[in-house]
């Protein structure tokens, strides 16, 4: 048992339970609302967030909760909320459906992302891949697993052999342009490209070695921080696009198998 195992076990349980609830709603008609022009939320995102929040706060009443839907519907600015979070409390950071657009259209890349932070550090990371019913999990100082099998990042060491994933950000249109410019310029320097538009699924794919590199601009803490710890504990490396280590206001991220990190920091310089 690790230091955070009690929290990890609760996160695993509720990620799976909420994931199965989301899956049961997959082919129903949804009430889709726009958060911004290309950023959507459904009643199922809210149900999932409520379910996860109620369970975790009932288990750990002195913990705080930072969920995508409550933060994005708040009148307060996201960065201001992050700044107001105390260092000496456990904070659950949750994306109740990462890949909402895929969920709405029945495209199978969507997941639930649950991370626990303490003192600005991620100490537990859980991602549930809803379509394939795979649970990815880790805790600080531990290894990373898919269900009960340990996972490792790839061993690809040559940039030209790299499979890269990125995204088409929902709310930062300037970031879209920068991603497309980078891809246009560098497209013949890598093996192939995936655009799943689901940060957590790209993250776990990095962690188990299906892809070698993942970069995305203009995302949010709830999209990537659980997958980040899973990638790191699977032997990978995670940083800002400028090489800076994890911080809570990070928006532009690069995750690699570690071997390719410096090469891609140079390759996708903006
Ligand atoms: C989305 C995904 C995607 C990113 C979008 C996000 P959401 O999360 O993480 O990778 O490109 O910008 O909105 O909103 O479906 O939870």
Coordinates of C-alpha atoms and ligand atoms in Angstrom, one line a residue:
X1 CA 0.0 0.0 0.0
X2 CA 1.4 3.4 -1.0
X3 CA 0.8 6.7 0.9
X4 CA -2.1 7.7 -1.3
X5 CA -3.6 4.2 -1.9
X6 CA -6.8 5.0 0.0
X7 CA -7.4 8.0 -2.3
X8 CA -6.4 6.0 -5.3
X9 CA -8.8 3.2 -4.6
X10 CA -11.7 5.7 -4.3
X11 CA -10.7 7.5 -7.5
X12 CA -10.6 4.1 -9.3
X13 CA -14.0 3.1 -8.1
X14 CA -15.8 6.3 -8.9
X15 CA -14.0 6.7 -12.3
X16 CA -15.3 3.2 -13.3
X17 CA -18.8 3.8 -11.9
X18 CA -19.2 7.2 -13.5
X19 CA -17.7 5.8 -16.8
X20 CA -20.3 3.1 -16.9
X21 CA -23.1 5.6 -16.2
X22 CA -21.8 7.8 -19.1
X23 CA -21.6 4.8 -21.4
X24 CA -25.2 3.9 -20.6
X25 CA -26.2 7.3 -22.0
X26 CA -24.1 7.1 -25.1
X27 CA -26.8 6.6 -27.8
X28 CA -29.4 8.8 -26.2
X29 CA -30.4 12.3 -27.4
X30 CA -28.5 14.9 -25.4
X31 CA -29.2 18.3 -24.2
X32 CA -26.1 20.0 -25.8
X33 CA -25.1 23.5 -24.7
X34 CA -22.3 25.7 -26.0
X35 CA -19.7 26.9 -23.4
X36 CA -18.1 28.8 -26.3
X37 CA -18.5 28.5 -30.1
X38 CA -16.9 25.0 -30.4
X39 CA -16.9 23.9 -26.7
X40 CA -19.9 21.8 -25.6
X41 CA -21.4 20.4 -22.5
X42 CA -24.2 17.9 -22.0
X43 CA -26.4 16.9 -19.2
X44 CA -24.3 13.8 -18.9
X45 CA -21.1 15.8 -18.2
X46 CA -23.0 17.4 -15.3
X47 CA -24.4 14.1 -14.0
X48 CA -20.9 12.6 -14.2
X49 CA -19.3 15.6 -12.3
X50 CA -22.1 15.5 -9.7
X51 CA -21.7 11.8 -9.2
X52 CA -17.9 12.0 -8.8
X53 CA -18.0 15.1 -6.5
X54 CA -20.6 13.6 -4.2
X55 CA -18.8 10.4 -3.8
X56 CA -15.3 11.9 -3.2
X57 CA -16.5 14.6 -0.9
X58 CA -18.5 12.1 1.1
X59 CA -15.5 9.9 1.4
X60 CA -13.1 12.8 2.2
X61 CA -15.1 15.7 3.6
X62 CA -12.1 18.0 4.1
X63 CA -10.9 17.7 0.5
X64 CA -11.6 20.4 -2.1
X65 CA -13.0 19.8 -5.6
X66 CA -12.0 21.5 -8.9
X67 CA -14.2 20.1 -11.7
X68 CA -14.4 21.2 -15.3
X69 CA -18.1 21.9 -15.3
X70 CA -18.3 23.8 -12.0
X71 CA -15.2 25.9 -12.8
X72 CA -16.4 26.7 -16.3
X73 CA -19.8 27.7 -15.1
X74 CA -18.4 29.9 -12.3
X75 CA -18.4 33.7 -12.6
X76 CA -14.8 33.6 -11.4
X77 CA -11.9 33.3 -13.8
X78 CA -10.3 29.8 -13.9
X79 CA -6.8 31.2 -13.2
X80 CA -8.1 33.2 -10.2
X81 CA -9.7 30.0 -8.8
X82 CA -6.4 28.1 -9.2
X83 CA -4.6 30.9 -7.4
X84 CA -7.0 30.7 -4.5
X85 CA -6.5 27.0 -4.0
X86 CA -4.6 26.3 -0.7
X87 CA -1.4 24.2 -0.8
X88 CA -2.1 22.3 2.4
X89 CA -5.4 20.7 1.3
X90 CA -6.1 17.8 -1.0
X91 CA -7.7 18.9 -4.2
X92 CA -9.6 16.6 -6.6
X93 CA -9.2 17.9 -10.2
X94 CA -11.8 16.2 -12.4
X95 CA -12.9 16.2 -16.0
X96 CA -16.2 14.3 -15.9
X97 CA -16.2 13.6 -19.7
X98 CA -13.0 14.5 -21.5
X99 CA -13.7 14.5 -25.2
X100 CA -17.3 15.7 -24.9
X101 CA -17.6 16.4 -28.7
X102 CA -16.6 12.7 -29.4
X103 CA -19.2 11.5 -26.8
X104 CA -21.9 13.6 -28.4
X105 CA -21.2 12.2 -31.9
X106 CA -20.5 8.6 -30.8
X107 CA -16.8 8.8 -31.6
X108 CA -15.2 6.3 -29.2
X109 CA -12.4 8.5 -27.7
X110 CA -13.7 9.9 -24.5
X111 CA -12.7 9.4 -20.9
X112 CA -13.0 10.4 -17.3
X113 CA -10.0 12.0 -15.7
X114 CA -9.5 12.2 -11.9
X115 CA -6.4 13.6 -10.3
X116 CA -5.6 14.4 -6.7
X117 CA -3.3 17.3 -6.0
X118 CA -1.5 18.2 -2.8
X119 CA 0.9 21.2 -2.5
X120 CA 0.7 21.9 -6.2
X121 CA 1.8 18.3 -7.0
X122 CA -0.3 15.5 -8.6
X123 CA -0.3 12.6 -6.1
X124 CA -2.9 10.3 -7.7
X125 CA -3.9 10.0 -11.4
X126 CA -6.8 7.9 -12.8
X127 CA -8.1 7.9 -16.4
X128 CA -11.0 5.7 -17.4
X129 CA -11.2 4.9 -21.1
X130 CA -15.0 4.6 -21.3
X131 CA -15.4 2.9 -24.7
X132 CA -12.9 0.2 -24.1
X133 CA -13.6 0.0 -20.3
X134 CA -9.9 0.3 -19.5
X135 CA -8.8 1.8 -16.2
X136 CA -5.4 3.6 -16.1
X137 CA -4.0 4.5 -12.7
X138 CA -1.0 5.5 -10.6
X139 CA 0.1 7.3 -7.5
X140 CA 3.1 9.4 -6.6
X141 CA 6.2 7.2 -6.2
X142 CA 4.5 4.2 -7.8
X143 CA 4.2 2.5 -11.2
X144 CA 1.5 3.0 -13.8
X145 CA -1.1 0.4 -14.7
X146 CA -3.8 -0.4 -17.2
X147 CA -6.3 -2.5 -15.2
X148 CA -3.8 -4.7 -13.4
X149 CA -1.0 -4.7 -15.9
X150 CA 2.0 -2.5 -15.5
X151 CA 2.5 -0.2 -18.5
X152 CA 5.5 1.5 -20.0
X153 CA 6.1 4.2 -22.6
X154 CA 7.6 3.3 -26.0
X155 CA 11.3 2.9 -26.8
X156 CA 11.2 4.8 -30.0
X157 CA 14.4 6.8 -30.3
X158 CA 14.3 8.3 -33.8
X159 CA 12.1 11.3 -34.5
X160 CA 11.2 9.9 -38.0
X161 CA 9.7 6.8 -36.4
X162 CA 7.5 8.8 -34.0
X163 CA 3.7 8.5 -33.9
X164 CA 2.5 11.9 -32.7
X165 CA -0.9 13.0 -31.3
X166 CA -2.2 16.4 -31.0
X167 CA -5.6 18.1 -30.8
X168 CA -7.8 20.8 -32.3
X169 CA -8.5 22.9 -29.1
X170 CA -12.1 23.7 -28.5
X171 CA -11.8 27.1 -27.0
X172 CA -8.4 28.6 -28.0
X173 CA -8.7 29.4 -31.7
X174 CA -5.3 30.9 -31.8
X175 CA -3.8 27.6 -30.5
X176 CA -5.5 25.8 -33.3
X177 CA -3.7 27.9 -35.8
X178 CA -0.4 27.4 -34.1
X179 CA -0.9 23.6 -34.0
X180 CA -1.8 23.5 -37.7
X181 CA 1.2 25.6 -38.7
X182 CA 3.5 23.3 -36.7
X183 CA 2.0 20.2 -38.4
X184 CA 2.2 21.7 -41.9
X185 CA 5.8 22.7 -41.4
X186 CA 7.0 19.4 -39.8
X187 CA 4.7 16.8 -41.3
X188 CA 7.4 15.0 -43.2
X189 CA 9.6 14.6 -40.1
X190 CA 7.4 12.1 -38.3
X191 CA 5.8 8.7 -39.1
X192 CA 2.2 9.7 -38.5
X193 CA -0.3 11.9 -36.7
X194 CA -3.4 11.3 -34.6
X195 CA -6.0 13.9 -33.7
X196 CA -8.3 12.4 -31.2
X197 CA -9.4 15.6 -29.5
X198 CA -9.3 14.0 -26.1
X199 CA -6.3 14.9 -24.0
X200 CA -6.7 12.0 -21.5
X201 CA -7.0 9.3 -24.2
X202 CA -3.9 10.7 -25.9
X203 CA -2.1 10.8 -22.6
X204 CA -2.8 7.2 -21.7
X205 CA -1.9 6.2 -25.3
X206 CA 1.5 7.8 -24.6
X207 CA 1.8 6.0 -21.3
X208 CA 1.3 2.5 -22.7
X209 CA 3.5 3.1 -25.7
X210 CA 0.9 3.3 -28.5
X211 CA 2.2 6.7 -29.5
X212 CA 5.5 8.4 -28.8
X213 CA 4.7 12.0 -28.5
X214 CA 1.6 14.1 -27.6
X215 CA 1.5 17.9 -27.7
X216 CA -1.4 20.2 -27.3
X217 CA -1.9 23.9 -26.8
X218 CA -4.7 25.8 -25.0
X219 CA -5.9 23.0 -22.7
X220 CA -6.8 23.0 -19.0
X221 CA -5.6 21.4 -15.8
X222 CA -8.5 19.0 -15.7
X223 CA -7.7 17.7 -19.2
X224 CA -4.2 16.5 -18.6
X225 CA -3.0 16.3 -15.0
X226 CA -4.2 12.7 -14.2
X227 CA -2.6 11.5 -17.5
X228 CA 0.6 13.4 -16.7
X229 CA 1.4 11.4 -13.6
X230 CA 0.4 8.1 -15.4
X231 CA 2.9 9.1 -18.2
X232 CA 5.7 10.0 -15.8
X233 CA 5.3 6.8 -13.8
X234 CA 5.3 4.8 -17.0
X235 CA 8.8 6.2 -17.7
X236 CA 7.8 9.2 -19.9
X237 CA 8.4 12.9 -19.6
X238 CA 6.0 15.8 -19.4
X239 CA 6.7 19.5 -19.6
X240 CA 5.4 22.8 -20.9
X241 CA 6.1 23.3 -24.6
X242 CA 9.0 25.5 -23.4
X243 CA 10.4 22.8 -21.3
X244 CA 9.1 24.1 -18.0
X245 CA 8.0 21.4 -15.5
X246 CA 4.4 21.0 -14.4
X247 CA 2.6 24.0 -12.9
X248 CA -1.1 24.5 -12.4
X249 CA -1.6 27.3 -15.0
X250 CA 0.0 25.2 -17.8
X251 CA -1.9 25.3 -21.0
X252 CA 0.6 24.1 -23.7
X253 CA 1.9 20.7 -23.0
X254 CA 4.4 18.2 -24.4
X255 CA 4.5 14.5 -23.3
X256 CA 7.0 12.1 -24.7
X257 CA 8.6 8.7 -24.0
X258 CA 11.5 10.7 -22.5
X259 CA 14.0 9.7 -25.2
X260 CA 12.4 12.0 -27.8
X261 CA 11.6 14.9 -25.4
X262 CA 14.4 17.3 -26.3
X263 CA 14.1 16.6 -30.0
X264 CA 10.4 17.5 -29.9
X265 CA 11.0 20.5 -27.7
X266 CA 13.1 21.8 -30.6
X267 CA 10.8 20.5 -33.4
X268 CA 7.6 22.1 -32.1
X269 CA 9.1 25.4 -31.0
X270 CA 6.4 28.1 -31.6
Ligands
LIG1 C1 -11.4 18.6 -24.7 C2 -10.2 17.7 -24.9 C3 -9.4 18.0 -26.1 C4 -9.1 19.5 -26.3 C5 -10.3 20.3 -26.1 C6 -11.0 20.0 -24.8 P1 -13.5 18.4 -23.0 O1 -11.9 18.4 -23.4 O2 -9.3 17.6 -23.8 O3 -8.2 17.3 -26.2 O4 -8.5 19.7 -27.5 O5 -9.9 21.7 -26.1 O6 -12.1 20.8 -24.7 O7 -13.9 19.8 -23.1 O8 -14.1 17.5 -24.0 O9 -13.5 17.9 -21.6

